XYZ file of C-alpha atoms in Angstrom:
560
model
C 54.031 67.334 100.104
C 54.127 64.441 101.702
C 52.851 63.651 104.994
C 55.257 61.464 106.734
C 58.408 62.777 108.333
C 61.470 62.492 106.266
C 63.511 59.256 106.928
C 67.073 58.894 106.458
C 68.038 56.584 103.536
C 69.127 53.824 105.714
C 65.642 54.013 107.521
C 64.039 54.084 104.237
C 65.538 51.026 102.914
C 64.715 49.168 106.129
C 61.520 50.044 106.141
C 60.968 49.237 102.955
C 62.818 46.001 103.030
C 60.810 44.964 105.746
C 57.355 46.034 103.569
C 58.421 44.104 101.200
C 58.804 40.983 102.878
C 55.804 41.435 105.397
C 53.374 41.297 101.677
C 56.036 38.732 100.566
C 57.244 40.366 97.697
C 60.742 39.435 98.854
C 62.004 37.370 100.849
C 64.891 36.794 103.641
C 67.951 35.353 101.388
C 67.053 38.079 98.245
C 66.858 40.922 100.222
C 70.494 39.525 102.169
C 71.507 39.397 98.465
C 70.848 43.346 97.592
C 72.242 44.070 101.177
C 75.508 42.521 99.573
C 75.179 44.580 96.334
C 74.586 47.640 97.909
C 77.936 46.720 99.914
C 80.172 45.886 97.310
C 78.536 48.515 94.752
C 76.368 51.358 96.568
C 73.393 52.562 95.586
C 69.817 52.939 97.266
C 67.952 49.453 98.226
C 65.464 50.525 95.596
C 67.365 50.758 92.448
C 69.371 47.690 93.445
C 66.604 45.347 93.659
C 65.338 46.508 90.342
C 68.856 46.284 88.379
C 69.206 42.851 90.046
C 65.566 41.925 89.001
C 64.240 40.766 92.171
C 61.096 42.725 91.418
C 59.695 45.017 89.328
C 60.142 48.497 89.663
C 56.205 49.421 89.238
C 56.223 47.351 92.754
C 58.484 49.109 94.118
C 57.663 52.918 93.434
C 54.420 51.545 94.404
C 55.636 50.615 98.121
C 58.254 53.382 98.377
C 54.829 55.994 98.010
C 52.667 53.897 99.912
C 55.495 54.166 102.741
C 56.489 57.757 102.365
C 52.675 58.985 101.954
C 52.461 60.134 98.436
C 50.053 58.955 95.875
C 51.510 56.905 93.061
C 50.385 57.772 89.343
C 50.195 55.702 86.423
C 52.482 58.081 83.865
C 50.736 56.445 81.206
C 47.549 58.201 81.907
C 48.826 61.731 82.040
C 48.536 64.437 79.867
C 51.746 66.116 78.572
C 52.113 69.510 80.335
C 51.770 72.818 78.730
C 55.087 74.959 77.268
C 54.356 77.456 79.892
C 54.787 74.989 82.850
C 57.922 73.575 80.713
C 59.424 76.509 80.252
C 59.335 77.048 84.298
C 62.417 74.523 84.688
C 65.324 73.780 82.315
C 64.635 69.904 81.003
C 68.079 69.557 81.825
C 67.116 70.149 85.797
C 63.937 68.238 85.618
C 66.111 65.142 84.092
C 68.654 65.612 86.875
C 66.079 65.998 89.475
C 63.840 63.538 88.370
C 60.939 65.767 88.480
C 58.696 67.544 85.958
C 56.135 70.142 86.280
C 52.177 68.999 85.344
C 49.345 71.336 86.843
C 49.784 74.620 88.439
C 46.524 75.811 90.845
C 46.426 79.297 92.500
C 50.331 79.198 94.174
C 50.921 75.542 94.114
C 52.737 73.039 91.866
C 51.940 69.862 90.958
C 54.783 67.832 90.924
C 55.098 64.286 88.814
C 58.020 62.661 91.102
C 60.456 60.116 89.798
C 63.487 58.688 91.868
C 64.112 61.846 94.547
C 63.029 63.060 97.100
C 59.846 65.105 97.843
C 61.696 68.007 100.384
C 64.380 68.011 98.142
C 62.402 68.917 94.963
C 60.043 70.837 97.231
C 62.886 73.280 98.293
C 64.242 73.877 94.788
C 60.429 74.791 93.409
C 60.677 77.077 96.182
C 63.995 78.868 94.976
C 62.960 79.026 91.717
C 59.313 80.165 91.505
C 58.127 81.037 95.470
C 55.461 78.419 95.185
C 54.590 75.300 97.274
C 54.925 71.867 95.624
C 52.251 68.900 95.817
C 53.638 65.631 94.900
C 52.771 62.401 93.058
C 54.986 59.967 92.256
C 55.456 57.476 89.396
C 57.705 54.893 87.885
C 60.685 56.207 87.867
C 61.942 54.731 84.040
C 58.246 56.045 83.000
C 58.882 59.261 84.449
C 62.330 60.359 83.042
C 61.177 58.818 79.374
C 57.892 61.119 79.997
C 60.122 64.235 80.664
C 62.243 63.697 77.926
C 59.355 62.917 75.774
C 57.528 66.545 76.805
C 60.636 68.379 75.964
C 61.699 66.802 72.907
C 58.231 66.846 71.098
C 56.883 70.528 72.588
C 59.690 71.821 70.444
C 59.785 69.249 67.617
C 56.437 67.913 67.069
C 56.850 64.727 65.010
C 54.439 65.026 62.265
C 55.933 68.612 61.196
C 59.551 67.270 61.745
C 58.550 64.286 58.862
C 56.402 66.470 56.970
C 59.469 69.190 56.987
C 61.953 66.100 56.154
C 59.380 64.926 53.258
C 59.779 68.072 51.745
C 63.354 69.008 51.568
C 63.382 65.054 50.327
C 61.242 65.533 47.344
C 63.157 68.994 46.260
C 66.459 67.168 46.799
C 66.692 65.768 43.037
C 70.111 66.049 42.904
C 70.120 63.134 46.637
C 72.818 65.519 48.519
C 70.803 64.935 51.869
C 69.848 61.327 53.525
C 67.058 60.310 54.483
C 69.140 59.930 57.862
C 66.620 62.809 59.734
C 63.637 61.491 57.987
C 63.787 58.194 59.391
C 64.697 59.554 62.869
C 62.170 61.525 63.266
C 59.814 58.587 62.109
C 61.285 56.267 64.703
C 60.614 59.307 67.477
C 56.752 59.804 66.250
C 56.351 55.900 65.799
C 57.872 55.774 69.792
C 55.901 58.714 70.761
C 52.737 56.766 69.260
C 53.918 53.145 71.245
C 54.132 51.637 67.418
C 55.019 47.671 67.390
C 55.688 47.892 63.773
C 56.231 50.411 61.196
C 54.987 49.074 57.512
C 56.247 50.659 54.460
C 53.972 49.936 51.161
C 54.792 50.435 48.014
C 51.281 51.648 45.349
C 51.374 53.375 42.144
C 51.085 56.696 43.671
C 53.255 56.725 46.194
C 54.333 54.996 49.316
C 52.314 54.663 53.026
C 53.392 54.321 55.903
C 51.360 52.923 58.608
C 52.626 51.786 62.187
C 50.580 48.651 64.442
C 49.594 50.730 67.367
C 47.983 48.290 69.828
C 47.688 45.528 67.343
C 45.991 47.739 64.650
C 47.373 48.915 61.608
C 47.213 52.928 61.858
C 48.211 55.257 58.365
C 50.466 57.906 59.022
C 52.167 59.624 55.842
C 51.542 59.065 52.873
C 55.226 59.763 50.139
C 55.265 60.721 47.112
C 57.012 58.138 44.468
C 60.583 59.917 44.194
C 61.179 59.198 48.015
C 61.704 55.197 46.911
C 64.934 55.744 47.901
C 64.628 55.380 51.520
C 63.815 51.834 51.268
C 67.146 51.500 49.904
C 68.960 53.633 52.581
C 67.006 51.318 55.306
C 68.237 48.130 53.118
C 71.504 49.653 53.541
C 71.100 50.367 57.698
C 70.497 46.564 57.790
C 73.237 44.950 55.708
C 70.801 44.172 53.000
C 72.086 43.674 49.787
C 70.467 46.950 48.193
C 70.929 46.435 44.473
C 68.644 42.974 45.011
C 64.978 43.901 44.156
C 63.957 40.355 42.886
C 63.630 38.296 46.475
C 63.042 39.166 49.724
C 65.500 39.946 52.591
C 65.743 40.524 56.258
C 68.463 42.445 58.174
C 68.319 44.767 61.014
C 69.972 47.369 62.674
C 70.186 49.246 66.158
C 68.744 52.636 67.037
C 68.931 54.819 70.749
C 65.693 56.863 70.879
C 65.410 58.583 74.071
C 68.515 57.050 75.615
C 66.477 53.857 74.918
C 68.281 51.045 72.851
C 65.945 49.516 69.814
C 66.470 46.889 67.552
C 65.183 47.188 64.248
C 64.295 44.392 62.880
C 63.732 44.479 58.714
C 61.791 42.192 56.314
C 61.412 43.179 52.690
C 58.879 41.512 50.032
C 58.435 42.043 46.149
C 55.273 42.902 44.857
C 53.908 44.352 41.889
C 54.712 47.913 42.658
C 57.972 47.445 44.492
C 59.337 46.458 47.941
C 57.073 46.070 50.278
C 58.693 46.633 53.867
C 58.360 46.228 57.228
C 60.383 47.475 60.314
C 60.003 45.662 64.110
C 60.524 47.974 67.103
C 61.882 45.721 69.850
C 62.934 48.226 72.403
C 65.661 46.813 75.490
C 63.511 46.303 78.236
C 64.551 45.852 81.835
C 61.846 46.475 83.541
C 59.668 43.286 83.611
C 55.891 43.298 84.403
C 54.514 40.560 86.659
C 50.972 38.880 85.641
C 48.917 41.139 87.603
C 50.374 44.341 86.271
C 49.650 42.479 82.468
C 46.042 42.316 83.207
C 45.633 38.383 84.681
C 42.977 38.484 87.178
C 44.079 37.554 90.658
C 42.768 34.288 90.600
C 44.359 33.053 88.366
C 47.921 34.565 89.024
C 47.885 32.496 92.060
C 46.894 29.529 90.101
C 49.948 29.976 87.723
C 52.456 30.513 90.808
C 51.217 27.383 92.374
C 52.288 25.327 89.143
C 55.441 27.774 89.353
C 56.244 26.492 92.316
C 57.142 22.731 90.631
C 60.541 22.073 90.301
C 60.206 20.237 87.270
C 57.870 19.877 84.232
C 56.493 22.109 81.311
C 54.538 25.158 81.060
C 53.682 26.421 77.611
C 52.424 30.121 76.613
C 49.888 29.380 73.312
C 48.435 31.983 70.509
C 49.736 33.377 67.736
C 52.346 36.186 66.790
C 52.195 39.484 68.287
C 49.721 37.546 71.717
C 52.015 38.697 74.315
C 53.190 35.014 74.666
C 57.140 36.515 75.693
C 55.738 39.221 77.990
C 53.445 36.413 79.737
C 56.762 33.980 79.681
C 59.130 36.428 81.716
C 56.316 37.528 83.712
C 56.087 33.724 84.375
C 59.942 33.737 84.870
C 59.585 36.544 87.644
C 57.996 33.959 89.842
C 60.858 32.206 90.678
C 63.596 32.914 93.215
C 66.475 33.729 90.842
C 69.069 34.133 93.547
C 68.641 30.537 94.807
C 67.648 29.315 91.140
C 70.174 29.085 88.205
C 67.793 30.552 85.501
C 69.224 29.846 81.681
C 67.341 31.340 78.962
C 67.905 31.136 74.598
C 65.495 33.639 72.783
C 65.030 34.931 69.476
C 65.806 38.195 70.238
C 66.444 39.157 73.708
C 63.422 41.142 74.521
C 63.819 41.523 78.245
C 66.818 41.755 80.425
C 67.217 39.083 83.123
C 70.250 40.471 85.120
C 70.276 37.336 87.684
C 69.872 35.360 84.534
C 71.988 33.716 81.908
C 70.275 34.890 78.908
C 71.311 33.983 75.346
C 70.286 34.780 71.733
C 69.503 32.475 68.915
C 72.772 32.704 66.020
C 71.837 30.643 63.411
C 74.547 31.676 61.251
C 77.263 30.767 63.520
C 74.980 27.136 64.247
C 73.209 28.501 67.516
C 69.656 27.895 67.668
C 67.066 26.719 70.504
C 67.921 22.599 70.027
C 71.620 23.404 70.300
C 71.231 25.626 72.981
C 69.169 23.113 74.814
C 71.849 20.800 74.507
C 74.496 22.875 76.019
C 72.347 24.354 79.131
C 72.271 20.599 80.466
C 75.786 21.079 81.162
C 75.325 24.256 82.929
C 73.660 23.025 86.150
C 70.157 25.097 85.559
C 67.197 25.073 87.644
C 65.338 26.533 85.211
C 65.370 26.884 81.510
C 63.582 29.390 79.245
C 63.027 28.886 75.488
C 61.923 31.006 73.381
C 59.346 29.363 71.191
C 59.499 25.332 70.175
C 59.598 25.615 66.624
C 60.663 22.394 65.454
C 61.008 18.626 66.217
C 64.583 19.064 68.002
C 63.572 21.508 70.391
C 60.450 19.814 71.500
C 62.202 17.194 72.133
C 65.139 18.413 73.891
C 62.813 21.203 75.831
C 60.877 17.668 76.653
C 63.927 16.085 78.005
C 65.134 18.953 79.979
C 61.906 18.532 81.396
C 62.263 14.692 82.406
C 65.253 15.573 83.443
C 64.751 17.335 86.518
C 64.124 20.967 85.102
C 61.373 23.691 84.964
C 61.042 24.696 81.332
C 59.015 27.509 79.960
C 58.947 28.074 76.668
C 55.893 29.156 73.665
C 54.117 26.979 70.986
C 51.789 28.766 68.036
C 48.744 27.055 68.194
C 45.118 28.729 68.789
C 43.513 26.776 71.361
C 44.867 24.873 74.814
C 43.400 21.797 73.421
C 45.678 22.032 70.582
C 48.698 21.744 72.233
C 48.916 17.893 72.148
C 47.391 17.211 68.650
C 50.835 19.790 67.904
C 53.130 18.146 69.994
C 52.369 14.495 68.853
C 53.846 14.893 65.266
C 56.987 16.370 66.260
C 57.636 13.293 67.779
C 56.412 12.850 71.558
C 54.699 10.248 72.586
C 51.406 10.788 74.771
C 53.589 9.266 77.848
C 56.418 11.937 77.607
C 53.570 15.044 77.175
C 51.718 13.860 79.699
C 54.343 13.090 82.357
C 56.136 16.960 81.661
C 53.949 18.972 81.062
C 52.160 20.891 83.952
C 50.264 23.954 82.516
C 49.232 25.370 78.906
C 48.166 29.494 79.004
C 46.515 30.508 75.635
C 46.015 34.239 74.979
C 45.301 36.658 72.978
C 45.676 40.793 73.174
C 42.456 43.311 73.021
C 42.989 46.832 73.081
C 41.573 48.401 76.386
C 39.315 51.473 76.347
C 40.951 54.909 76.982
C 39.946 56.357 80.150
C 40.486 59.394 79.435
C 37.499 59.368 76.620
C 35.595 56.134 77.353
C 32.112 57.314 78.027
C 29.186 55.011 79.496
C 26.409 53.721 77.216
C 24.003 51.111 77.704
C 23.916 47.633 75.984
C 22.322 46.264 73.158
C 19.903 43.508 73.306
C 22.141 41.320 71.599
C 25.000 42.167 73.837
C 23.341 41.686 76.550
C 22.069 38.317 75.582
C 25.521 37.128 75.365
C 26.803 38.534 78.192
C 24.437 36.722 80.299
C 22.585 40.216 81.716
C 19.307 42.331 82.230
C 18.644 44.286 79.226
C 19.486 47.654 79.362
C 22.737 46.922 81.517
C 24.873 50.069 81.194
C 28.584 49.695 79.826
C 31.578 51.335 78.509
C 31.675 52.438 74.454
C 34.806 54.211 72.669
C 34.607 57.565 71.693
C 37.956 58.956 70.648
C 40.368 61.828 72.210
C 43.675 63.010 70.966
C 45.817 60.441 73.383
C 44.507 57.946 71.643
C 44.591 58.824 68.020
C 40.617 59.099 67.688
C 40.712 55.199 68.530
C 39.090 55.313 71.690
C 41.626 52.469 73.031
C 44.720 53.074 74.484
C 46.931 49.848 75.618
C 45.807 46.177 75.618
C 44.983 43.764 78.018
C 45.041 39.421 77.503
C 42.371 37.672 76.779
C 43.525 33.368 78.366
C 42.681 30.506 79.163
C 44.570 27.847 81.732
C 44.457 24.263 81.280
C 46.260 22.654 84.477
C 47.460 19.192 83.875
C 46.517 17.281 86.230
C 46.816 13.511 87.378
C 43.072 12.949 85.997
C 44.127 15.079 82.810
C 47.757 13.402 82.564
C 45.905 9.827 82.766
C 43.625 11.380 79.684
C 46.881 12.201 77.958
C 48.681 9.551 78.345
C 45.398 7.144 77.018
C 46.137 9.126 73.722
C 42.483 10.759 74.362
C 40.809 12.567 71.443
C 40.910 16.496 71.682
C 36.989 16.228 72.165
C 37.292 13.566 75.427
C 39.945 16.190 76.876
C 38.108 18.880 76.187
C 35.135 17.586 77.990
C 37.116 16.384 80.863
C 38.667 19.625 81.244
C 35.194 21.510 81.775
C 34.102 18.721 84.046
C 37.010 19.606 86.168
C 36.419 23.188 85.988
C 37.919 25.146 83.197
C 37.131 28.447 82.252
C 37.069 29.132 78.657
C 38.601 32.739 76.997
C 35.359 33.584 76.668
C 34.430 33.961 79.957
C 37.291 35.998 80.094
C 36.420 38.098 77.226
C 33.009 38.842 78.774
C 34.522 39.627 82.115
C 36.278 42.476 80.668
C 33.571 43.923 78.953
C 31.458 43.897 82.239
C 34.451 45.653 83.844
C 34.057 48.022 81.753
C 37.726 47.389 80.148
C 37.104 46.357 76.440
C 33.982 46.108 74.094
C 32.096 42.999 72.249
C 33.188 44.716 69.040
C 36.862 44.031 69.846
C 35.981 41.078 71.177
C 34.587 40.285 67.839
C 37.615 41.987 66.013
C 40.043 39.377 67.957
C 38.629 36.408 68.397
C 35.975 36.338 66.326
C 33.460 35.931 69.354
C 30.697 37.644 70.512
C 27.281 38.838 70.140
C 25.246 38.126 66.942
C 25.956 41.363 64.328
């Protein structure tokens, strides 16, 4: 329970108005702005400023507990509750209530809280079972996908479901049924499992499919040759043409798993024992992260916001697919004050969802893409555009212009290091003047997966590790051991590796001279740069990664 008195909603949003502001989270004219929301629409001060993406809601169920006295729970790192405490409340209640059931000691509940009320919930455990409630509460999104999640697979665990699917499939000769249910109840186990990707390969036994769970390829059924026909029904699903099996194709189509929209996106090769495919999971998002919650250290957020704070120039998110570049770039486009700031943004898709921004998607059928885009925003009085990668000549150069123009861009560029960002730009056309007058800040990253804390276990060095991390031998870290809530991986999630290279008046001059990458890259650690591997090193000693991933990512680390 918690330990403050209740407070009426209107004291609640007050308070936590004021919160918010006091660690300046928010300030004066946004929070005016929800006050006008909530007047024309209703609705709590809390939901309101996360709809109208003020801030994120991980901040704010973080404040809200802080201010009502309840300890706030990462949902990620719970385990899913057993069918006895499931079966204590309907998952119809619990989804209504915004409440589910996760530990049970002598005659008290413990209560995972999402958006109510601790009394409330309090009173109808009570009713229902005669026992006293203990609280914590969590994100509230997290918390309602985490109660539909325990329902849905405590009565339909997704490897039986496919395996079950499989099998009618195979003694379906005659094709009466679709693989309709067998690909739903892979897109709920590839969800369940936080898959990026789900790969479908073709071998002369059979098919595989594996799914990219944290950036690494896992296997997870293997099919027996007579179910080739569900690469046809997914052709199909994305307006492919399915009697072509000579050239590849892409299409896509739209799923709702768990009330949560997904776009599917689907690429198709030939190879020697059929078509290869492969199926992106780009879920709607709403809820944006800011740098902190991604895993920048604090340091260095503050950095970033102070080049954030230009009103003009170029900052550029580096590395190569599948980095977190986009997360890093909305994060980026959190800092700004979107009330008082007309934010435009073209991506290819629409990952996130802005709401106080104008947010387009690339068309390049109907003759929309990033340069044309570009060219239209001008007209559109922004503050601040976001594009989402520079891909060609045309859209460096009109990002470049927007730029000189009076704008903040933000957009991505694949290339491995920070110091490669001007030997890229130069033959798409810009001269060393224009880069170096626009552009403010390059962020290269990478992803590592991050040990699971539920089975990480300490263990000490070796020599060689220790040599390269710069410590006493013998210097106790963290290894991976392997648990079932990570798949046996012993990681679970995945954190950046960076680097920032701020451009500054001794850096633009260096630029603009048409310096060598060697001459900037030695004026850059004169002036203080920090290298990714620092970075990488840092996390191991924190006891958040290991050299071996290290290694497996960047290709760094101690000698083997």
């Amino acid at each position: 329970m918690s330990t403050q008195p209740r407070l009426s909603a209107e004291q609640q949003s007050e308070l936590l108005g004021q919160m918010l502001i006091r660690k300046n989270m928010l300030d004066a004219v946004e929070l005016e702005y929800v006050r006008q929301k909530q007047a024309a629409g209703g609705g709590l001060l809390r939901t309101v400023l996360v709809q109208e993406g003020l801030i994120g809601e991980q901040d704010v169920v973080r404040e809200l507990s802080e201010l009502q006295g309840l300890a706030y729970v990462d949902v990620a790192t719970l385990d899913a509750p057993d069918n006895a405490l499931l079966a204590m409340f309907p998952r119809e209640l619990c989804l209504t209530s915004h409440f589910l059931p996760i530990g049970k000691k002598d005659q008290t509940l413990h209560v995972l809280l999402g958006d109510a009320e601790a009394d409330d919930v309090a009173q109808l455990v009570l009713r229902r079972t005669g026992m006293r409630s203990s609280f914590v509460r969590g994100q509230f999104s997290e918390v309602m996908r985490f109660i539909r999640h325990c329902y849905h697979f405590s009565r339909h665990p997704p490897e039986e479901d496919v395996k079950r699917e499989t099998d009618r499939l195979v003694k379906d000769t005659e094709h009466a049924h679709s693989p309709e249910y067998f690909l739903d109840s892979l897109m709920h186990w590839a969800v369940r499992e936080r898959a990026t990707d789900i790969h479908i390969t073709p071998s002369p036994r059979g098919f595989h499919i594996l799914c990219r769970i944290d950036g690494v390829l896992q296997p997870m059924i293997a099919l027996p040759p007579s179910l080739g026909r569900l690469t046809g029904y997914i052709k199909l699903r994305s307006e492919m043409d399915i009697s072509e099996q000579r050239r590849p194709q892409d299409g896509s189509f739209r799923v709702v798993v768990f009330e949560v929209p997904i776009t599917i996106r689907v690429s198709t090769i030939v190879t020697e024992y059929g078509e290869r495919m492969v199926l992106r999971l780009l879920p709607e998002a709403h809820d944006i992260q800011d740098l902190a919650a991604l895993g920048f250290f604090d340091e260095d957020v503050a950095s970033i916001a102070r080049v954030m704070e230009n009103p003009v120039g170029m900052v550029l998110i580096t590395g190569p697919t599948g980095s977190g570049k986009s997360s890093t770039l909305h994060a980026g486009l959190r800092m700004q004050h979107l009330i008082e700031r007309n934010v435009l943004t073209v991506e290819d898709p629409l990952e996130y969802r802005v709401p106080a921004a104008g947010q387009t998607e690339v068309n390049r059928r109907a003759g929309y893409d990033f340069g044309t885009a570009l060219r239209h925003f001008l007209r559109h009085d922004p503050d601040v555009i976001l594009v989402g990668e520079m891909r060609d000549a045309e859209t460096a150069q009109a990002a470049f212009d927007a730029a000189a123009t009076g704008h903040l861009v933000l957009t991505t560029l694949h290339v491995t290091t920070v110091f490669g960002v001007v030997p890229r730009l130069r033959p798409m056309g810009l001269s060393p003047q224009v880069i170096a007058e626009n552009l403010k800040l390059v962020i290269n990253q990478r992803l590592v997966r991050k040990l699971c804390t539920a089975c990480a276990e300490q263990a000490p060095f070796s020599d060689e590790e220790c040599q390269w991390l710069g410590v006493a031998s013998g210097t106790q870290g963290y290894a991976a051991r392997g648990c079932p809530r990570c798949r046996g991986t012993g990681f679970h999630g995945r954190l950046p590796l960076y680097e920032l290279l701020r451009v500054d008046e001794d850096m633009a001059n260096a630029i603009a001279d048409d310096a060598g990458r060697e001459a900037i890259r030695t004026l850059a650690f004169n002036l203080g740069f920090t290298p990714m591997t620092q970075v990488s090193k840092r996390r191991v000693l924190l006891g958040q990664t290991t050299t071996a991933e290290i290694f497996r990512v960047t290709g760094e680390g101690p000698e083997r």
